[in-house]
XYZ file of C-alpha atoms in Angstrom:
682
model
C -140.336 119.679 141.202
C -140.090 120.543 137.626
C -139.212 124.169 136.767
C -141.813 126.252 135.059
C -140.579 129.715 134.179
C -142.854 132.825 135.306
C -143.047 135.636 132.464
C -145.857 137.483 133.762
C -146.542 137.937 137.071
C -149.996 139.637 138.583
C -149.437 141.216 142.105
C -152.546 140.853 143.626
C -152.206 143.645 146.173
C -151.713 147.377 146.567
C -149.438 149.978 148.397
C -145.893 149.592 149.260
C -146.019 145.556 149.026
C -147.176 145.814 145.508
C -144.510 148.112 144.804
C -141.869 145.603 146.267
C -142.899 142.724 144.445
C -142.802 144.651 140.938
C -139.510 145.570 141.708
C -138.377 142.098 142.279
C -140.007 140.895 139.176
C -138.468 143.577 137.199
C -134.924 142.521 138.310
C -135.723 139.086 137.455
C -136.729 139.583 134.032
C -140.532 139.160 134.764
C -143.250 141.430 133.436
C -145.130 142.952 136.431
C -148.966 143.207 136.354
C -151.323 145.268 138.586
C -154.875 145.436 140.039
C -156.854 148.284 141.423
C -159.965 149.208 142.809
C -161.885 152.385 142.039
C -160.311 154.013 144.898
C -156.868 153.010 143.738
C -157.501 154.149 139.928
C -154.333 156.555 140.258
C -152.523 154.759 143.197
C -148.552 154.826 143.233
C -148.251 151.190 142.782
C -149.638 151.223 139.293
C -146.516 153.312 138.144
C -144.415 150.062 138.379
C -146.651 147.693 136.657
C -146.419 146.957 132.859
C -150.258 146.767 132.644
C -153.370 146.772 135.054
C -156.796 145.687 135.484
C -159.634 147.043 137.538
C -160.862 144.808 140.107
C -164.205 146.578 141.154
C -165.486 149.080 143.587
C -163.603 150.601 146.362
C -164.606 148.183 149.247
C -162.020 145.449 149.642
C -164.757 142.663 149.677
C -165.805 143.840 146.226
C -162.412 144.122 144.681
C -159.187 142.700 146.674
C -160.872 140.268 148.322
C -162.975 138.864 145.496
C -161.252 135.673 144.201
C -163.312 135.599 140.941
C -162.444 139.119 140.026
C -158.602 138.707 140.735
C -158.571 135.517 138.555
C -160.440 137.111 135.810
C -157.812 140.010 135.971
C -155.118 137.713 135.799
C -156.539 135.782 132.659
C -157.177 139.223 130.951
C -153.754 140.356 131.491
C -152.206 137.274 130.270
C -150.441 136.427 133.674
C -149.050 133.006 134.172
C -148.519 133.398 138.033
C -150.056 135.545 140.922
C -148.248 136.727 143.881
C -150.493 137.659 146.760
C -148.382 140.076 148.844
C -149.644 140.056 152.462
C -153.174 140.576 154.002
C -156.177 140.263 151.642
C -156.199 136.899 149.890
C -152.472 135.817 150.945
C -153.582 133.553 153.629
C -156.888 131.843 151.932
C -156.436 128.387 150.791
C -159.454 128.653 148.525
C -157.773 131.378 146.510
C -154.608 129.465 146.106
C -156.625 126.534 144.835
C -158.625 128.895 142.560
C -155.161 129.962 141.128
C -154.035 126.315 140.245
C -157.500 125.554 138.991
C -157.022 128.387 136.628
C -153.893 126.933 135.293
C -151.902 129.809 136.927
C -148.731 129.562 139.387
C -149.463 130.655 142.973
C -146.414 132.332 144.528
C -146.884 130.898 147.874
C -147.365 127.545 149.725
C -149.954 124.815 148.357
C -153.341 125.212 149.350
C -153.052 122.457 152.013
C -150.189 124.063 153.712
C -152.046 127.278 153.785
C -155.086 125.570 155.207
C -152.791 123.916 157.791
C -150.748 127.085 158.700
C -152.958 129.925 157.337
C -155.712 128.854 159.599
C -154.157 129.687 163.004
C -156.127 126.791 164.929
C -154.915 124.256 162.303
C -151.448 125.738 162.564
C -151.411 125.131 166.288
C -152.602 121.626 165.700
C -149.855 121.070 163.418
C -147.036 122.645 165.399
C -148.389 120.520 168.391
C -148.318 117.325 166.056
C -144.541 118.229 165.293
C -143.863 118.471 168.943
C -143.607 122.256 168.964
C -145.000 123.684 172.463
C -147.963 126.126 171.692
C -149.665 128.820 173.690
C -152.376 127.258 176.057
C -155.970 127.705 174.360
C -158.958 125.879 172.784
C -157.780 124.365 169.460
C -161.041 124.786 167.650
C -163.368 127.684 166.211
C -165.754 129.408 168.768
C -169.376 128.697 168.236
C -170.612 131.670 169.840
C -170.122 133.915 172.888
C -171.358 131.427 175.376
C -168.898 129.075 174.013
C -166.108 131.574 174.456
C -167.214 132.122 178.145
C -166.805 128.593 178.780
C -163.371 128.081 177.348
C -162.214 131.316 178.697
C -163.333 130.171 182.299
C -161.475 126.964 181.851
C -158.128 128.424 180.927
C -158.251 131.287 182.962
C -158.304 135.022 182.325
C -156.704 137.047 180.662
C -157.557 135.519 177.154
C -156.926 136.726 173.831
C -159.767 136.276 170.958
C -158.275 135.873 167.568
C -159.014 135.502 163.929
C -158.398 132.290 162.801
C -158.292 133.483 158.993
C -155.748 136.198 159.224
C -153.097 138.460 161.123
C -151.859 141.890 161.144
C -153.547 142.585 164.455
C -157.099 142.510 162.904
C -159.692 140.300 164.554
C -157.939 140.405 167.889
C -159.199 141.487 171.275
C -157.447 141.044 174.784
C -160.241 140.217 177.321
C -159.619 140.518 181.217
C -162.810 139.221 182.503
C -166.309 137.925 181.713
C -167.925 141.304 181.418
C -165.773 142.388 178.202
C -166.101 138.853 176.556
C -169.316 139.451 174.531
C -168.347 142.910 173.140
C -164.913 141.607 172.387
C -166.162 138.658 170.576
C -168.684 140.712 168.286
C -166.071 143.381 167.449
C -163.350 140.960 166.684
C -165.738 138.564 164.381
C -166.828 141.772 162.515
C -163.362 142.964 162.049
C -162.145 139.569 160.774
C -165.108 139.229 158.362
C -164.271 142.721 156.927
C -160.517 142.014 156.551
C -160.429 138.355 155.462
C -163.807 137.536 154.374
C -164.039 135.081 157.422
C -165.279 135.825 160.903
C -164.177 132.720 162.604
C -162.487 133.183 165.832
C -160.624 131.040 168.654
C -159.329 131.605 172.126
C -155.799 131.369 173.732
C -154.341 132.374 176.961
C -152.413 135.702 177.239
C -148.948 135.351 178.291
C -147.706 138.157 180.337
C -144.797 139.252 180.178
C -143.489 138.082 177.001
C -141.580 138.965 173.768
C -142.764 138.375 170.131
C -140.034 136.572 168.244
C -140.485 135.056 164.866
C -138.447 133.158 162.534
C -138.101 133.382 158.755
C -138.098 130.248 156.942
C -137.615 129.239 153.024
C -138.721 125.825 151.641
C -138.551 124.414 148.238
C -140.855 121.854 146.489
C -138.197 119.087 146.978
C -138.418 119.134 150.907
C -135.336 121.587 151.547
C -136.000 124.002 154.330
C -133.821 126.522 155.842
C -134.436 129.346 158.495
C -132.844 132.984 158.001
C -132.660 133.866 161.746
C -135.328 135.562 163.976
C -136.657 139.077 164.150
C -138.023 140.799 167.358
C -141.339 142.470 166.891
C -142.340 143.020 170.374
C -143.195 146.876 169.952
C -146.804 146.862 169.115
C -150.085 148.792 169.347
C -153.492 147.215 169.238
C -151.458 143.981 168.508
C -150.074 145.500 165.202
C -146.426 145.645 165.082
C -144.581 148.910 164.737
C -140.874 148.711 164.986
C -139.112 145.171 164.187
C -135.598 144.314 164.632
C -133.280 141.541 163.457
C -131.674 139.784 165.074
C -133.279 139.678 168.583
C -131.037 140.697 171.257
C -132.832 138.521 173.811
C -131.784 135.164 172.414
C -128.720 133.323 173.705
C -127.027 131.100 171.043
C -128.687 127.974 172.562
C -132.056 129.666 172.210
C -131.294 130.766 168.797
C -130.478 127.398 167.762
C -133.739 125.929 169.515
C -135.954 128.281 167.864
C -134.524 127.832 164.283
C -134.939 124.130 164.698
C -138.600 124.417 165.886
C -139.174 126.731 162.878
C -137.813 124.368 160.500
C -139.638 121.415 162.192
C -142.873 123.146 161.889
C -142.535 123.936 158.244
C -141.262 120.408 157.415
C -144.119 118.737 159.036
C -146.718 120.417 156.660
C -144.841 119.973 153.373
C -144.288 123.886 153.305
C -142.905 125.483 150.414
C -142.054 129.184 149.811
C -141.490 131.984 152.255
C -143.313 131.709 155.666
C -142.831 132.893 159.261
C -143.232 130.861 162.403
C -144.224 133.048 165.462
C -143.291 132.555 169.058
C -143.978 133.989 172.484
C -140.741 134.207 174.650
C -141.321 134.571 178.401
C -138.907 135.802 181.064
C -137.665 132.318 182.067
C -136.386 131.721 178.271
C -139.453 129.483 177.285
C -140.776 129.411 173.525
C -144.344 128.698 172.935
C -145.580 128.845 169.197
C -148.346 131.294 168.073
C -148.994 130.823 164.606
C -147.473 130.607 161.118
C -147.957 133.416 158.386
C -147.732 131.597 155.092
C -146.821 134.518 153.203
C -144.212 137.341 152.870
C -144.380 139.437 156.133
C -144.267 143.384 156.364
C -141.087 142.948 158.217
C -139.081 140.787 155.766
C -137.107 143.636 155.157
C -135.164 143.528 158.326
C -134.323 139.830 157.352
C -133.210 140.960 153.986
C -130.753 143.504 155.378
C -129.467 141.141 158.073
C -128.860 138.401 155.585
C -128.291 139.893 152.216
C -131.081 137.915 150.446
C -133.707 139.119 148.352
C -137.014 137.053 149.957
C -139.450 138.107 147.260
C -137.114 136.926 144.343
C -136.501 133.611 146.310
C -140.425 133.288 146.512
C -140.777 133.725 142.914
C -137.794 131.112 142.074
C -139.219 128.706 144.507
C -142.641 129.131 142.888
C -141.300 128.467 139.460
C -139.904 125.132 140.642
C -136.198 126.210 141.222
C -134.601 124.233 144.006
C -133.500 126.022 147.165
C -129.829 127.050 146.448
C -129.234 127.861 150.027
C -128.155 125.550 152.943
C -128.395 126.165 156.443
C -124.683 126.654 156.720
C -124.616 129.413 154.289
C -127.031 131.621 156.295
C -125.044 134.556 158.315
C -126.819 137.370 160.047
C -124.779 140.419 159.611
C -124.988 143.536 161.703
C -128.616 144.830 163.029
C -131.627 145.929 161.023
C -134.540 147.974 162.283
C -137.710 148.729 160.711
C -140.153 151.458 161.500
C -143.625 151.258 160.114
C -145.128 154.642 158.899
C -148.814 154.877 159.577
C -151.397 157.315 158.634
C -153.106 157.771 162.011
C -153.974 160.616 164.049
C -153.034 160.337 167.847
C -155.453 163.123 168.719
C -158.493 161.006 167.666
C -157.308 157.614 169.378
C -155.199 156.637 166.422
C -158.125 156.523 163.675
C -156.982 156.508 159.968
C -156.390 159.933 158.628
C -157.377 159.931 154.919
C -156.342 162.812 152.725
C -153.920 163.941 150.140
C -150.164 163.837 150.714
C -149.183 167.606 150.105
C -145.429 166.985 150.824
C -143.218 164.207 150.776
C -139.635 163.535 151.252
C -137.690 160.491 152.059
C -134.358 159.811 153.673
C -131.493 158.482 152.236
C -127.684 157.869 152.889
C -125.928 154.607 153.681
C -127.797 151.808 155.371
C -131.094 153.618 154.646
C -134.085 152.016 152.896
C -137.788 153.041 152.319
C -140.416 150.680 150.943
C -143.352 153.307 150.290
C -146.747 152.946 148.698
C -147.145 156.811 148.291
C -145.654 159.934 146.838
C -146.338 163.551 146.725
C -150.090 163.980 145.640
C -151.312 160.464 146.841
C -154.415 160.007 148.386
C -154.543 158.075 151.491
C -157.862 155.997 151.491
C -159.881 155.356 154.646
C -160.670 151.867 153.386
C -157.479 150.102 153.444
C -154.978 149.627 155.968
C -153.424 152.965 157.404
C -149.558 151.809 156.885
C -148.250 153.934 154.115
C -144.427 153.219 154.267
C -141.713 151.452 156.107
C -138.137 152.887 156.931
C -135.637 150.232 157.325
C -131.991 150.956 158.672
C -128.926 148.499 158.957
C -125.426 148.939 160.484
C -122.742 146.939 162.287
C -124.459 147.012 165.723
C -127.691 147.807 167.231
C -126.282 151.076 168.668
C -125.175 152.304 165.229
C -128.446 151.141 163.752
C -130.418 153.291 166.290
C -128.324 156.306 165.480
C -128.810 155.697 161.855
C -132.677 155.246 162.275
C -132.831 158.550 164.401
C -131.111 160.552 161.703
C -133.026 158.961 158.840
C -136.333 159.573 160.646
C -135.474 163.052 161.208
C -134.971 163.543 157.438
C -138.311 161.834 156.797
C -140.913 164.388 156.010
C -144.565 163.855 155.123
C -147.385 166.379 155.160
C -151.063 165.995 154.509
C -153.965 168.512 153.532
C -156.133 166.413 156.138
C -154.566 167.872 159.226
C -154.403 171.311 160.570
C -151.615 173.575 161.685
C -150.908 173.097 165.373
C -148.332 175.488 167.293
C -146.836 176.936 164.212
C -145.779 173.648 162.788
C -147.851 170.975 160.457
C -149.325 168.291 162.533
C -148.308 165.081 160.761
C -150.162 162.662 162.952
C -148.092 159.256 163.204
C -145.806 160.375 160.681
C -144.577 163.376 162.644
C -140.780 162.293 162.057
C -139.149 165.680 163.083
C -137.718 164.739 166.421
C -137.579 160.975 167.135
C -135.140 161.306 169.958
C -136.122 158.456 172.236
C -135.571 155.895 169.815
C -133.482 154.259 172.567
C -136.853 152.734 173.846
C -136.747 148.873 174.250
C -139.772 147.341 175.289
C -139.616 144.643 178.121
C -142.800 142.988 177.104
C -145.720 142.953 174.558
C -148.476 145.107 175.557
C -151.431 146.691 173.755
C -149.729 150.180 173.226
C -152.307 153.005 172.730
C -149.599 154.900 171.009
C -148.170 155.707 167.766
C -144.497 154.426 167.187
C -143.437 157.950 167.367
C -144.927 158.607 170.577
C -142.926 155.374 171.862
C -139.941 156.939 170.363
C -140.583 160.324 171.560
C -143.421 160.336 174.028
C -144.162 163.907 173.653
C -147.717 163.611 173.989
C -147.714 161.154 177.029
C -149.016 163.489 179.969
C -149.624 162.236 183.404
C -152.219 163.824 185.676
C -151.659 165.318 189.030
C -148.037 166.498 187.834
C -147.677 168.807 190.720
C -148.151 165.885 192.986
C -145.299 163.956 191.256
C -143.218 167.041 191.285
C -143.340 167.281 195.096
C -142.943 163.585 195.258
C -139.764 163.829 193.160
C -138.276 166.208 195.997
C -138.431 163.247 198.197
C -135.649 161.508 196.699
C -133.370 164.256 198.655
C -130.170 165.635 197.215
C -128.274 163.011 195.422
C -125.241 165.363 195.108
C -124.008 164.133 198.641
C -123.249 160.782 196.956
C -121.611 162.099 194.112
C -118.346 163.800 195.883
C -116.762 160.296 196.667
C -116.731 159.314 192.818
C -114.727 162.405 191.793
C -111.147 161.751 191.597
C -109.128 163.508 194.246
C -106.401 164.787 191.558
C -109.093 166.691 189.502
C -107.778 169.966 188.674
C -110.811 171.488 186.784
C -114.557 170.535 187.293
C -117.733 171.702 185.341
C -121.045 171.386 187.370
C -124.428 171.804 185.526
C -127.471 172.845 187.951
C -124.855 174.020 190.527
C -127.710 175.609 192.477
C -125.989 177.341 195.583
C -123.018 174.939 194.871
C -122.714 172.818 197.939
C -120.975 170.302 195.697
C -118.416 172.570 194.163
C -117.897 174.293 197.626
C -117.045 170.708 199.143
C -114.669 169.985 196.205
C -112.768 173.140 196.548
C -112.443 172.768 200.127
C -111.290 168.954 199.552
C -108.816 169.433 196.991
C -108.683 173.106 195.902
C -109.704 172.489 192.267
C -111.122 174.878 189.882
C -115.092 174.709 189.838
C -117.109 176.304 187.091
C -120.986 176.145 187.351
C -123.756 176.375 184.815
C -127.316 177.415 186.344
C -130.669 178.511 184.550
C -132.058 180.474 187.736
C -130.295 183.688 188.117
C -130.804 183.759 192.077
C -129.447 180.367 192.621
C -126.584 181.495 190.143
C -126.072 184.479 192.458
C -125.499 182.669 195.490
C -123.118 179.901 193.595
C -120.741 182.992 192.498
C -119.952 183.386 196.225
C -118.806 179.589 196.563
C -117.200 178.639 193.335
C -114.808 180.190 190.819
C -117.194 181.040 188.128
C -120.866 180.490 187.235
C -122.563 180.949 183.709
C -126.346 181.883 183.893
C -128.508 180.747 181.043
C -129.084 177.934 178.550
C -126.835 174.899 178.891
C -126.466 174.253 175.317
C -125.623 177.738 174.197
C -123.258 178.204 177.075
C -121.374 174.763 176.323
C -121.182 175.718 172.560
C -118.827 178.914 173.400
C -116.913 177.524 176.340
C -113.128 177.277 175.370
C -111.978 175.704 178.665
C -111.449 171.861 178.895
C -112.440 170.183 182.097
C -111.087 166.986 183.961
C -114.556 166.432 185.379
C -118.123 167.126 184.129
C -121.005 166.728 186.698
C -124.025 166.480 184.709
C -126.283 165.603 187.686
C -129.579 164.893 186.602
C -129.622 167.059 183.672
C -130.450 164.136 181.242
C -133.783 164.311 183.025
C -134.535 167.722 181.485
C -133.200 167.717 177.879
C -135.232 166.512 174.822
C -132.354 164.618 173.369
C -129.831 164.005 176.159
C -127.543 161.784 173.943
C -126.884 164.664 171.552
C -125.856 167.088 174.358
C -123.803 164.492 176.233
C -122.103 163.969 172.720
C -121.658 167.953 172.948
C -119.945 167.762 176.166
C -116.982 165.952 174.848
C -115.827 169.131 173.314
C -115.354 170.608 176.798
C -113.852 167.618 178.261
C -110.121 167.268 178.400
C -108.733 164.063 176.858
C -109.284 161.269 179.255
C -111.856 163.283 181.043
C -114.717 161.930 183.033
C -118.337 162.547 183.036
C -120.633 162.013 186.177
C -124.316 161.538 186.202
C -127.091 160.966 188.467
C -129.850 159.496 186.471
C -133.134 159.241 188.483
C -136.285 157.134 188.237
C -139.498 158.337 189.657
C -141.795 155.248 189.754
C -141.755 151.355 189.592
C -142.427 148.900 186.638
C -146.154 148.620 187.456
C -146.603 152.326 187.050
C -144.865 152.262 183.667
C -146.927 149.525 182.407
C -150.150 151.056 183.804
C -149.567 154.492 182.529
C -148.217 153.669 179.050
C -150.068 150.151 178.339
C -146.682 148.460 177.811
C -143.397 147.929 180.034
C -140.463 149.902 178.893
C -136.842 150.189 179.616
C -136.740 153.943 178.502
C -139.592 156.134 178.363
C -140.034 159.836 177.779
C -143.054 161.223 179.885
C -143.910 165.030 179.431
C -144.822 166.700 182.523
C -145.543 170.457 182.468
C -144.207 171.216 185.653
C -140.939 169.383 185.627
C -140.068 169.231 181.979
C -139.479 165.503 180.997
C -139.111 162.798 183.350
C -137.817 159.398 182.142
C -137.446 155.725 183.351
C -133.896 153.984 182.663
C -132.675 150.653 183.088
C -128.901 149.785 182.992
C -129.173 148.585 179.320
C -130.823 152.115 178.040
C -128.052 153.812 179.865
C -125.220 152.015 178.257
C -126.883 152.554 174.887
C -127.344 156.381 175.647
C -123.785 156.832 176.671
C -122.262 154.656 173.803
C -124.340 156.751 171.211
C -123.093 159.882 173.040
C -119.347 158.521 172.292
C -118.444 158.250 175.700
C -116.812 155.095 177.408
C -118.722 153.695 180.544
C -116.610 153.116 183.617
C -119.180 152.582 186.149
C -123.112 152.278 186.472
C -124.199 151.948 189.951
C -128.058 151.761 191.252
C -128.997 154.005 193.820
C -131.044 153.074 196.826
C -134.399 151.765 196.328
C -137.289 154.310 196.131
C -138.937 155.002 199.401
C -141.975 152.581 199.836
C -143.974 155.618 201.062
C -143.375 157.772 198.062
C -144.172 155.146 195.654
C -147.364 154.280 197.404
C -148.366 157.940 197.555
C -147.641 158.283 193.677
C -149.603 155.015 192.908
C -152.541 156.244 195.155
C -152.777 159.633 193.416
C -152.715 157.984 189.977
C -155.406 155.370 191.183
C -152.824 152.631 190.083
C -152.186 149.182 191.700
C -149.054 148.700 193.479
C -146.973 145.865 193.867
C -143.683 145.782 196.141
C -141.923 143.324 193.855
C -141.984 145.947 191.209
C -139.862 148.596 192.912
C -136.917 150.031 190.877
C -133.888 151.589 192.057
C -134.280 155.303 192.616
C -131.897 155.838 189.918
C -128.365 155.261 188.606
C -124.757 156.928 189.375
C -123.013 156.793 185.936
C -119.262 157.559 185.381
C -118.181 157.663 181.705
C -114.765 158.609 180.235
C -113.799 160.769 176.973
C -111.595 158.404 175.358
């Protein structure tokens, strides 16, 4: 393919992706040119453009989705190429053809490839032809509601109605039975028409449980195709991604090789060029099923950039200019772990409706391994007419655990305020972008579900409240006193022990009787502390954090009991405990669960390994798995010696809980009652 240099590049988009493309153009010696609607006349992205042209009125169909106006803008500004970004016209083959017909370079795949892969129906046909397995469904456009019912009855519920012309969660509706199908069809079609200018829909089977894993590919005009590894995008709400990671922690080396080869085969089969993403579902048995290909740059391309060290937008521009792909498959290396959090202007109190308004305060985080791709600044106006995502926070570090810690720190530094929201409890309510305390970033979804929460709620869970919490409190007491099982785990040569929540100190008294060691307790309840003082050496009464901060004594063993259940940031406190632990000292925890996987799924609309659940009567109750415990302990700086599942939860107790909450119950979903954890201060 002969090279044709690009000198003036029109970015046919807005927001953070327009800024991202403009920056890449500048670094490549290319003049960036912008466009705007009347709503974006003073938008942040225009600050990065050499020049810009008005497209038209604020509605996208009269501006950013109007092919003729975009082409006219490119001509008026003297552009020789157009980059579509993502969304809007990026997956429309007629747009790519119109760009070519105007004598301009389209930074993306040729029209035929977009027709094959930008149209989700055609992409599944192409994948099937390339012998890549696909999600079961109907490979054709649904004519009407009756046609949809016929197809759904044939493949079996639940099904997903999806827009053929786009992505990003728009034009998608899950349907559990016939009664829901007509409304879902009409809503999805209208949403797709508004977002992409095409209301065509298709139907496919919903695979549950599954993970969303996608592969980034690059292809040049000479037939060279490489993949750049995978991303895990399973944390979603309303089928829109919220948190993305690279690489996926759920692939074996064999699976990683297989999914990469499938992605390359799919792209090769249609003569693809440019940057694209092949998306798959990964079930619990390790089977991969192709969903669709996105023939454009993805929102989450950033995590691949940090993991590989490549600039994907620059590679797009080079390929569009006719340059051969310089990268071979053996040159691709994934280094460390990258995580992206999308920052959305939505209000949880109104069902996550977009929250327009003026940004009255804005401060981005910084430091090593932290990147922010933003489409706003202090004073920017957030329009209700466009996608509510206003920025992305991306972090990178050597390991996933380290990347999580970095994300927590960076999110804590990120501040965004808007005049559209009111004062709540003495603090500015920042809707989706309330980043002040994102402690529960250790959350790891097990499956893709329609999460009716912001990502901050997933990370933090502050606003997730279960009704009938008084019943749950009574049910939790059915677990009995787990301390009787702790005694055998404490070394018989321990000389000093610190116990939290010592109550009436039955464990401490037993320890003193067994080995005559020094036992110190910390208790919040003054009456319980008074009783404990009669049985052990010393008892401090008050806030555990404050007491630990002033303790000078070092202990061989620290018995945390179930303290992690009642702290906002247990990993932070566990880290602080190392200061009162003797070198080589041990930490002993009893980490409880209170329900089974079915309850978690039903209550939170998604299955989680680690979740906060705020209950007014007992503080925070959490659900843990072995992996999330390992990550929490590692972040706190301890070394795990033992993680032992406790006995299975009483069936009667779980059934009572489910009955009270009005949820279905499956005996196969029972979880352990909790875990005993022993860690060492090394």
